[in-house]
PDB file of C-alpha atoms and ligand atoms in Angstrom:
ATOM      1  CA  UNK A   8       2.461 -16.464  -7.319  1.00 77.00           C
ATOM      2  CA  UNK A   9      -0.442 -14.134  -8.013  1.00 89.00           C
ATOM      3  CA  UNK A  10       0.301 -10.928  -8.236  1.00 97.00           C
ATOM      4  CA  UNK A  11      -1.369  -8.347  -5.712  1.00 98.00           C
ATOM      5  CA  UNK A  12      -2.366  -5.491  -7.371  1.00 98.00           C
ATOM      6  CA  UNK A  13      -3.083  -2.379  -5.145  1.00 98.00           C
ATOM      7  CA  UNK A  14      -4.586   0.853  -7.171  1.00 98.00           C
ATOM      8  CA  UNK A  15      -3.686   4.300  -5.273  1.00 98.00           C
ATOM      9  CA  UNK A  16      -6.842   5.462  -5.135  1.00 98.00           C
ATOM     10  CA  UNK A  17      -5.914   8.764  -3.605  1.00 96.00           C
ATOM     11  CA  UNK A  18      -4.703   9.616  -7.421  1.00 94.00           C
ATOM     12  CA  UNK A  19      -8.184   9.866  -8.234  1.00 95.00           C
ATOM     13  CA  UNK A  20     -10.364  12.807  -8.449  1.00 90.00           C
ATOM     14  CA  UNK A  21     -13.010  13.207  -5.641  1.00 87.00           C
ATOM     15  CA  UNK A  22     -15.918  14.257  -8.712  1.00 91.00           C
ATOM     16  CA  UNK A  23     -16.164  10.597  -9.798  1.00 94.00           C
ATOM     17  CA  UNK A  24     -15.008   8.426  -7.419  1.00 97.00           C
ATOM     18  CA  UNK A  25     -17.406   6.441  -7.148  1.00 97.00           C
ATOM     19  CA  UNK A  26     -17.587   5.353 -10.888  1.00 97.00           C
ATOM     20  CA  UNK A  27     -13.458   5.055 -10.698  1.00 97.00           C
ATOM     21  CA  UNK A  28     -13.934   2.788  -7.973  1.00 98.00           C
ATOM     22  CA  UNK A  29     -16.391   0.294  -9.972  1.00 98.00           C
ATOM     23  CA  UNK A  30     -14.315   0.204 -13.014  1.00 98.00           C
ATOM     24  CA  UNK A  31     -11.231  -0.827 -11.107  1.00 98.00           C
ATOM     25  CA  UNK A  32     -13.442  -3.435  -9.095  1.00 98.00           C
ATOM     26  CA  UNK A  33     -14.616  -5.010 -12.209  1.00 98.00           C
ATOM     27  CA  UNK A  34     -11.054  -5.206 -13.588  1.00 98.00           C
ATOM     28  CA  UNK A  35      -9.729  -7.297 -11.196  1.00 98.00           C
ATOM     29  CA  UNK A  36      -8.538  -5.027  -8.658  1.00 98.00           C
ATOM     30  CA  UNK A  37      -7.151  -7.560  -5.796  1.00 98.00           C
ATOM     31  CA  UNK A  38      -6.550  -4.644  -2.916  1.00 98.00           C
ATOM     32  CA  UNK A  39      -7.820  -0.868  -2.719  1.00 98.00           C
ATOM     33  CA  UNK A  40      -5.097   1.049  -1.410  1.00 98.00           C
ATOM     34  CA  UNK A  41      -6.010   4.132   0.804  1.00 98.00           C
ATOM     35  CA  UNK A  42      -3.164   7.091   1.495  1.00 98.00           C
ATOM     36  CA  UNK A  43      -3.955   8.759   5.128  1.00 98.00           C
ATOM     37  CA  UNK A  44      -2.031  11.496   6.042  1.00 98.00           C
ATOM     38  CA  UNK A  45      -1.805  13.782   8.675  1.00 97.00           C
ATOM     39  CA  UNK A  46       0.559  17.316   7.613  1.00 98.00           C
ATOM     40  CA  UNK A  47       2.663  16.180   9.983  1.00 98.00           C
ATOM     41  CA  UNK A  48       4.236  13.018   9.486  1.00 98.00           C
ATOM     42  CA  UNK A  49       4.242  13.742   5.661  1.00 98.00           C
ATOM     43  CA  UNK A  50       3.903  17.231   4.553  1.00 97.00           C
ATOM     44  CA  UNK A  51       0.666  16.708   2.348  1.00 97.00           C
ATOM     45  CA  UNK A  52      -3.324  15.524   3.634  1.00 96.00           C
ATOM     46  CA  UNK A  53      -4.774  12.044   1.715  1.00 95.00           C
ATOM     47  CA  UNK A  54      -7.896  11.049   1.646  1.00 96.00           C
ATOM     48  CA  UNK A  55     -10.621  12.117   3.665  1.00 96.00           C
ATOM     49  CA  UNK A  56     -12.824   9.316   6.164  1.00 97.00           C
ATOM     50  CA  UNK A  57     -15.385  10.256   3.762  1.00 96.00           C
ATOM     51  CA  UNK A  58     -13.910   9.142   0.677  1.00 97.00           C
ATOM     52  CA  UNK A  59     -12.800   5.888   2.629  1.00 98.00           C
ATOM     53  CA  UNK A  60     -16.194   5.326   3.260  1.00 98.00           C
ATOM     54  CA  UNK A  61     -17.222   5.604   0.001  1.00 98.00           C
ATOM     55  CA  UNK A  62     -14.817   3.499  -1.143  1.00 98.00           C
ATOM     56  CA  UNK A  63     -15.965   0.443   1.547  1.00 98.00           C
ATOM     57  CA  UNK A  64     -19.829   1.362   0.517  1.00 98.00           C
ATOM     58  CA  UNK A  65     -19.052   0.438  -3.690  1.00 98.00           C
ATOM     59  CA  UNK A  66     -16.878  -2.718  -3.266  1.00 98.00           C
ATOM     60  CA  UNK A  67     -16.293  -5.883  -1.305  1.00 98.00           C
ATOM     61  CA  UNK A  68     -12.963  -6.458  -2.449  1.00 98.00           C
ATOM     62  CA  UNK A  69      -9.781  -6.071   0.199  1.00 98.00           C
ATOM     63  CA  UNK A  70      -9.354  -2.146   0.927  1.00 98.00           C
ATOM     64  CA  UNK A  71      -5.991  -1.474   2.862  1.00 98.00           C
ATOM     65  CA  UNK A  72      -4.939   1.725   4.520  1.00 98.00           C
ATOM     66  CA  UNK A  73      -1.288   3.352   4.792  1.00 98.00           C
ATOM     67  CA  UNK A  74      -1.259   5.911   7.679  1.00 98.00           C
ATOM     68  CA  UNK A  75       0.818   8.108   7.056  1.00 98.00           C
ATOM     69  CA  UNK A  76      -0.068   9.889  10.366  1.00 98.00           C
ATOM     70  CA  UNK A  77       1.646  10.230  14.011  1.00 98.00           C
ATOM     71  CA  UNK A  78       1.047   8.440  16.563  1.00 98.00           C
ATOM     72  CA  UNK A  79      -1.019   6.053  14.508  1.00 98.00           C
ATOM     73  CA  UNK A  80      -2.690   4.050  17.192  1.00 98.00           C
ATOM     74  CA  UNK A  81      -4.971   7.004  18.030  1.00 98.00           C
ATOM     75  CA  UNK A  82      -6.757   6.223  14.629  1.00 98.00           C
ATOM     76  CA  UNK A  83      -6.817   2.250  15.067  1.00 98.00           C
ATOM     77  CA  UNK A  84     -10.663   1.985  15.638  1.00 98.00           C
ATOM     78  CA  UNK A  85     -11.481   4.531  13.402  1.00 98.00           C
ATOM     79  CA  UNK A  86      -9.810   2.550  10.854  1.00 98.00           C
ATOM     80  CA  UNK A  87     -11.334  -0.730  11.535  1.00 98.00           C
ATOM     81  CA  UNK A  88     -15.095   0.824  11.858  1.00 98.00           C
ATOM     82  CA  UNK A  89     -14.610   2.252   8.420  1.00 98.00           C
ATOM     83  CA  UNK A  90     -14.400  -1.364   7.625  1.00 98.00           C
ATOM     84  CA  UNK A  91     -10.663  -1.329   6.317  1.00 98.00           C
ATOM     85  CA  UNK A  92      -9.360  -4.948   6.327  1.00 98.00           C
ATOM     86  CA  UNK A  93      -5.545  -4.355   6.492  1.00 99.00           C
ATOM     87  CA  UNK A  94      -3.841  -1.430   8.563  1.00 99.00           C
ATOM     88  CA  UNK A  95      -0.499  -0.395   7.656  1.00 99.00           C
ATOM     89  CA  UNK A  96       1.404   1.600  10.326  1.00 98.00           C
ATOM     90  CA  UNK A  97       4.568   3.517   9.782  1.00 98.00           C
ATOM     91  CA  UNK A  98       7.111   2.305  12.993  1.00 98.00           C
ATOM     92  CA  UNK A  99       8.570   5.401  12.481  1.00 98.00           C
ATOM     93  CA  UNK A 100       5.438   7.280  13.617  1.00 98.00           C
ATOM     94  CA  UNK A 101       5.055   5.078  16.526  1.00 98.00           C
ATOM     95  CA  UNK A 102       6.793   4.664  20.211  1.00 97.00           C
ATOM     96  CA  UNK A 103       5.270   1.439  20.809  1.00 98.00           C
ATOM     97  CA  UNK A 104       4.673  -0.374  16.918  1.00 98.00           C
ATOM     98  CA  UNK A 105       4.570  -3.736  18.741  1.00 98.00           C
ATOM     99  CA  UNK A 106       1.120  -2.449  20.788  1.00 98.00           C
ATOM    100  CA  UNK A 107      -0.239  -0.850  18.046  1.00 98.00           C
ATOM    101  CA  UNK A 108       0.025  -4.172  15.651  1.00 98.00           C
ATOM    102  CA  UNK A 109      -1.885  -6.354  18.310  1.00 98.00           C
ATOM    103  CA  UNK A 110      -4.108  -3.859  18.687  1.00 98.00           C
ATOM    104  CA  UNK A 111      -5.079  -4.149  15.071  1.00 98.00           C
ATOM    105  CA  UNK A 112      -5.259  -8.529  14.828  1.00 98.00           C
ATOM    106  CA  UNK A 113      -7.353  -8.312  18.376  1.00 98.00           C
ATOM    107  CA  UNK A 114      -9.857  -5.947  16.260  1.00 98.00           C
ATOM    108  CA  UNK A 115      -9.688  -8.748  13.764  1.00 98.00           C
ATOM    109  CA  UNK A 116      -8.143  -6.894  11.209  1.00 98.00           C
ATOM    110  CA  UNK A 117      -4.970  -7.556   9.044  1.00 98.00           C
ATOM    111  CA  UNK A 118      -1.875  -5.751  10.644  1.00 98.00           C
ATOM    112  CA  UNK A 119       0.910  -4.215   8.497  1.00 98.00           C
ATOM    113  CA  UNK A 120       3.941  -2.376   8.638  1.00 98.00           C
ATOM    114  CA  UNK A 121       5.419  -0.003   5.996  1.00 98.00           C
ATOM    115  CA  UNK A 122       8.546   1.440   6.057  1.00 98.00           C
ATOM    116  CA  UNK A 123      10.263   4.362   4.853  1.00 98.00           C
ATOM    117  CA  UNK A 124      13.080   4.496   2.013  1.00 98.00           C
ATOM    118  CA  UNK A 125      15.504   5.122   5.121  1.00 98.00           C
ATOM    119  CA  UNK A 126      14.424   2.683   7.689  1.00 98.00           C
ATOM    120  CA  UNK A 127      16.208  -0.647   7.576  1.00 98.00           C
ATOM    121  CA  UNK A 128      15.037  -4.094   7.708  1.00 98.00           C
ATOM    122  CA  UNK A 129      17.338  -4.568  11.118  1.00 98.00           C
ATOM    123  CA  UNK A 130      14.970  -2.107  13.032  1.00 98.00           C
ATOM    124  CA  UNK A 131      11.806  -3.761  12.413  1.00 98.00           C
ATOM    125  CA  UNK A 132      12.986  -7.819  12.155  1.00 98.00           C
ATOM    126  CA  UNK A 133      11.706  -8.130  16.043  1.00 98.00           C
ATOM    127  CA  UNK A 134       8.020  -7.022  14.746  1.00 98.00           C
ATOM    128  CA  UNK A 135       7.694  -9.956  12.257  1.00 98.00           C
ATOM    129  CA  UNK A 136       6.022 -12.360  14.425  1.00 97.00           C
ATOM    130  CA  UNK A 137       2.921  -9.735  14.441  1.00 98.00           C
ATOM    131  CA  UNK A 138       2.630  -8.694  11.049  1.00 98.00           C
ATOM    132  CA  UNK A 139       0.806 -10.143   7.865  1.00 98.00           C
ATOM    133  CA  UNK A 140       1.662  -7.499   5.357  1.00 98.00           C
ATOM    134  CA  UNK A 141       5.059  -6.126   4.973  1.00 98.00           C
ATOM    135  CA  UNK A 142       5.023  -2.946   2.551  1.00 98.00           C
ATOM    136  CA  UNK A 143       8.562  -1.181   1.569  1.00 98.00           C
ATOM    137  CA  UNK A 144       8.322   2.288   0.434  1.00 98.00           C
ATOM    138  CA  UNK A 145      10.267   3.075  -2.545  1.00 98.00           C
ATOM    139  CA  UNK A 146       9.792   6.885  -2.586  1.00 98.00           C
ATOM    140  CA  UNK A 147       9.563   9.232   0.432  1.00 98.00           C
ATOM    141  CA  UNK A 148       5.817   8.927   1.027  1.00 98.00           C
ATOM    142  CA  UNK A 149       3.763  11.864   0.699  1.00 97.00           C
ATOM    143  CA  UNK A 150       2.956  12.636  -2.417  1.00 97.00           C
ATOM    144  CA  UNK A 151       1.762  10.667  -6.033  1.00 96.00           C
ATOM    145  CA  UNK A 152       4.125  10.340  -9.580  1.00 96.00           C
ATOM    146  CA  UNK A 153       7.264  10.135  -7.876  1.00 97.00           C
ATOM    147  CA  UNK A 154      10.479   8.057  -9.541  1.00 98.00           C
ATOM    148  CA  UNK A 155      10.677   4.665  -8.063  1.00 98.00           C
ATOM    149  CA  UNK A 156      14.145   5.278  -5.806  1.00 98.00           C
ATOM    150  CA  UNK A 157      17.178   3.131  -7.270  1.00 97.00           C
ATOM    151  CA  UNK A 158      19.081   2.598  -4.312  1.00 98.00           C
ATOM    152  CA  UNK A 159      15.920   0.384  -2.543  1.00 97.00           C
ATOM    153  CA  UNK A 160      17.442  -2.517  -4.997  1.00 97.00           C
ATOM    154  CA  UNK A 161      19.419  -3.883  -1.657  1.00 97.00           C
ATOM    155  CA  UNK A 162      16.450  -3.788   0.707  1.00 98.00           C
ATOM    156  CA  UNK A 163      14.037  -5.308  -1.331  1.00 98.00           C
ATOM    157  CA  UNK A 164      16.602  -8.239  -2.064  1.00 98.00           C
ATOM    158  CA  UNK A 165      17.493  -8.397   1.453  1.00 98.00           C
ATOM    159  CA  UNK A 166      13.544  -8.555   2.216  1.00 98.00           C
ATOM    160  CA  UNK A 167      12.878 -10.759  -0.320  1.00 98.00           C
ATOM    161  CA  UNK A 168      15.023 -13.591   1.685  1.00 97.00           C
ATOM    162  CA  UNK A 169      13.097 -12.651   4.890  1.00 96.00           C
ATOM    163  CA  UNK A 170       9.687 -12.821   3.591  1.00 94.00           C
ATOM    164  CA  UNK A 171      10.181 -16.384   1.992  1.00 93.00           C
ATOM    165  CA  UNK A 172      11.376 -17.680   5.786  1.00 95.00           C
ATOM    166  CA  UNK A 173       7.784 -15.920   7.671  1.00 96.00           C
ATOM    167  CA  UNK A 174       5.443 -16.120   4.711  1.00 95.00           C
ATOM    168  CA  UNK A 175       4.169 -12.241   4.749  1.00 97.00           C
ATOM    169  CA  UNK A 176       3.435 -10.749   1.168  1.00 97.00           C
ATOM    170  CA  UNK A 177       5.738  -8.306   0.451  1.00 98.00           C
ATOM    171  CA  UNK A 178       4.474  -5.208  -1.735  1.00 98.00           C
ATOM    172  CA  UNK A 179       6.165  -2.354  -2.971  1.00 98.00           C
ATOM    173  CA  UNK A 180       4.941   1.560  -2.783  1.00 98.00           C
ATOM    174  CA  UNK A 181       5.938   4.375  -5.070  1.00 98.00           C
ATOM    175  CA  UNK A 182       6.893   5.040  -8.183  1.00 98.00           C
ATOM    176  CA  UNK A 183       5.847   1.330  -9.778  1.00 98.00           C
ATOM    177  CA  UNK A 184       6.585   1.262 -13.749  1.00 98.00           C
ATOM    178  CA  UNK A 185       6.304  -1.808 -16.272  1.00 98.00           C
ATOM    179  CA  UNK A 186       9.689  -2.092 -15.983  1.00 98.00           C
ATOM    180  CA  UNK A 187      10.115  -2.069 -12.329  1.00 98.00           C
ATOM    181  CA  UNK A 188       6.703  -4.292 -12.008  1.00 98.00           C
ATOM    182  CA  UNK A 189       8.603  -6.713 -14.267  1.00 98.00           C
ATOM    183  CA  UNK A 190      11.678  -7.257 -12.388  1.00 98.00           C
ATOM    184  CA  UNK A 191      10.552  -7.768  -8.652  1.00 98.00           C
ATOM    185  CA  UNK A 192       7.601  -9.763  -9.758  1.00 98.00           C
ATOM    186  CA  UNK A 193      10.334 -12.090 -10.951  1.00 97.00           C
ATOM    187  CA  UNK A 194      12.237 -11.921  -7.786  1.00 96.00           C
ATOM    188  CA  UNK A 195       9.287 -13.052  -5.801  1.00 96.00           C
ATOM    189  CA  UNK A 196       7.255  -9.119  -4.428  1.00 98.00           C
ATOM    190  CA  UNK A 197       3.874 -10.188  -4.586  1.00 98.00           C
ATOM    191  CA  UNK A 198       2.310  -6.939  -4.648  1.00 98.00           C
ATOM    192  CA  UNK A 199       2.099  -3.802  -6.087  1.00 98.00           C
ATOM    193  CA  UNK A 200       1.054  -0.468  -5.699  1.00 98.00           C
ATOM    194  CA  UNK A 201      -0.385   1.306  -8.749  1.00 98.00           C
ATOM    195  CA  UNK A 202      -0.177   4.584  -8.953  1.00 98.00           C
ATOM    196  CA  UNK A 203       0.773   7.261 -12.109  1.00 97.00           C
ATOM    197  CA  UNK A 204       3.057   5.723 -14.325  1.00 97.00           C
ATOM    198  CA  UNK A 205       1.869   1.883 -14.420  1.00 98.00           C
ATOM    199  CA  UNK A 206      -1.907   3.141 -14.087  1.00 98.00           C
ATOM    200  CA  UNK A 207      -3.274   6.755 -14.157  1.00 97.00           C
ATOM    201  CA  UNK A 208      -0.988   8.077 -16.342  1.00 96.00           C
ATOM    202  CA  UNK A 209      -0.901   5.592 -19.092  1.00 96.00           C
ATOM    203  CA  UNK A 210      -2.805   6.609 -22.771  1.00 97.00           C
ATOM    204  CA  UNK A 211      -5.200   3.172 -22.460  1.00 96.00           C
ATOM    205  CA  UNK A 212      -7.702   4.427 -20.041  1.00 95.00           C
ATOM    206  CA  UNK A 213      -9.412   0.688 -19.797  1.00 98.00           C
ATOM    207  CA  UNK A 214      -8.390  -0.423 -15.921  1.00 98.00           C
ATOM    208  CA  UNK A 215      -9.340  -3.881 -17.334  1.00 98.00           C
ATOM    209  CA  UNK A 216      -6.408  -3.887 -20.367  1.00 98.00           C
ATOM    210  CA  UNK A 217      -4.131  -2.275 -18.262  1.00 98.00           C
ATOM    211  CA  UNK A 218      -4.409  -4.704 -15.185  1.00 98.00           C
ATOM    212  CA  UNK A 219      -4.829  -7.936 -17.691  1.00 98.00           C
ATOM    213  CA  UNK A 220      -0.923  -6.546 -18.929  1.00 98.00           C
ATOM    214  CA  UNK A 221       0.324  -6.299 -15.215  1.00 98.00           C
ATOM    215  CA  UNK A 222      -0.667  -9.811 -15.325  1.00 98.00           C
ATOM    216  CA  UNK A 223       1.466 -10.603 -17.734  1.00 97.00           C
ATOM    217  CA  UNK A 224       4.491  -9.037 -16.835  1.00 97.00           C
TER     218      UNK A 224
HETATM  219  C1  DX5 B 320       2.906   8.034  -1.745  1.00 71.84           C
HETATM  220  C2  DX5 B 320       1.757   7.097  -1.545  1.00 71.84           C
HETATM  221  C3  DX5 B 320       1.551   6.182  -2.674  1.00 71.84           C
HETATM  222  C4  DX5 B 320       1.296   6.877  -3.981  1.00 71.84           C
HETATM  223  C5  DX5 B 320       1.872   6.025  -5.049  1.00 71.84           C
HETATM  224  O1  DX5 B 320       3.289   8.596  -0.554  1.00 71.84           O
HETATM  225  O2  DX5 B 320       1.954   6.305  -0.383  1.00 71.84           O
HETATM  226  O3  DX5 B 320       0.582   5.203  -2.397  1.00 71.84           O
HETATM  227  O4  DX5 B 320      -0.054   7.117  -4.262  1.00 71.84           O
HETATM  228  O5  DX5 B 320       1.781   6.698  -6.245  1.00 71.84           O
HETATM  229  P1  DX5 B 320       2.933   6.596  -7.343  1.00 71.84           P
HETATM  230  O6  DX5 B 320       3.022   5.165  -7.759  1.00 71.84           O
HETATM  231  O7  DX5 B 320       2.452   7.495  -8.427  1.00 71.84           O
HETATM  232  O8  DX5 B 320       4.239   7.005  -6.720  1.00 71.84           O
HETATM  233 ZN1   ZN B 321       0.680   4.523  -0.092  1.00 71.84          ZN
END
């Protein structure tokens, strides 16, 4: 299985986005991920519409956003005139996730869901029909460079099973190290979030080393 892998882009400083966002292009970046947030559903702000923008204008390659807002559905058509190809909603933030999803395929984009550290599998099983991404947070979302949470090892198993029976990708967010990369690539998550450790953070600065490594782990 190829291996999705999702740069964070809201790690990034605004100054020179736009040159960050070539280099990871040309090294094989398979899906830009974009952090939304609203103050209220996580207590921090993500990227701006502006920087999403900017984003769309200097690649073709998948860009994916993970609203981290309230009430999500208010922000659908923003989202899909921005020219974001896969939404991610947070069920958590929404009274009616099942609308919101359909919404996003009958604008002809991807529909995900993402769910928090707390949220079980059980609560969102009836929503599988209508998604095409399922994304499993493994830090309480918010903020950049936190520790991949230890206790997620059950849930990830558990959603391992499910995605192999409906044939969604599954990909993990927060926290993502070699060693953690290495070990659910093997039990079948196709995709990754990259954020600190496994990217920004490292001492090679080349996106193009680092990602032809992920590849290999
Ligand atoms: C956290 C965000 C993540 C974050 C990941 O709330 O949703 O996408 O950027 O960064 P790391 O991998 O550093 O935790
Ligand atoms: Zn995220």
């Amino acid at each position: 299985m190829k291996k999705l892998l999702c740069p964070s882009i809201m790690n990034l400083d605004a100054e020179d986005l736009k040159d960050q966002i070539l280099r990871l292009d040309a090294a094989g970046t398979d899906i830009f991920h974009l952090d939304l947030m609203d103050g209220s559903f996580v207590p921090n702000f993500g990227m701006s519409l502006s920087e999403m923008s900017l984003v769309r204008r200097n690649t073709d390659k998948l860009l994916d956003v993970h609203m981290m807002v309230n009430n999500p559905v208010r922000y659908v058509d923003r989202m899909a005139d921005l020219g974001i190809d896969i939404i991610y909603i947070h069920p958590e933030a929404d009274s009616q996730p099942a609308f919101t999803l359909q919404k996003i395929k009958d604008l002809g984009k991807k529909a995900g869901i993402v769910i928090n550290p707390g949220t079980s599998l059980e609560s969102i099983r009836a929503l599988y029909p209508l998604i095409d991404y399922l994304m499993l947070m493994t830090v309480n979302p918010g903020f950049c460079g936190q520790l991949f949470l230890p206790w997620m090892e059950g849930k990830i198993d558990q959603a391992i099973e499910e995605q192999k029976e409906w044939g969604f990708p599954l990909v993990i967010d927060g926290g993502v190290n070699e060693e953690v990369m290495k070990r659910l690539s093997a039990k079948g998550v196709a995709g990754f979030v990259l954020g600190r450790l496994i990217l920004f953070d490292q001492a090679e600065t080349d996106y193009t080393k680092l990602m032809h490594w992920m590849r290999t782990l």
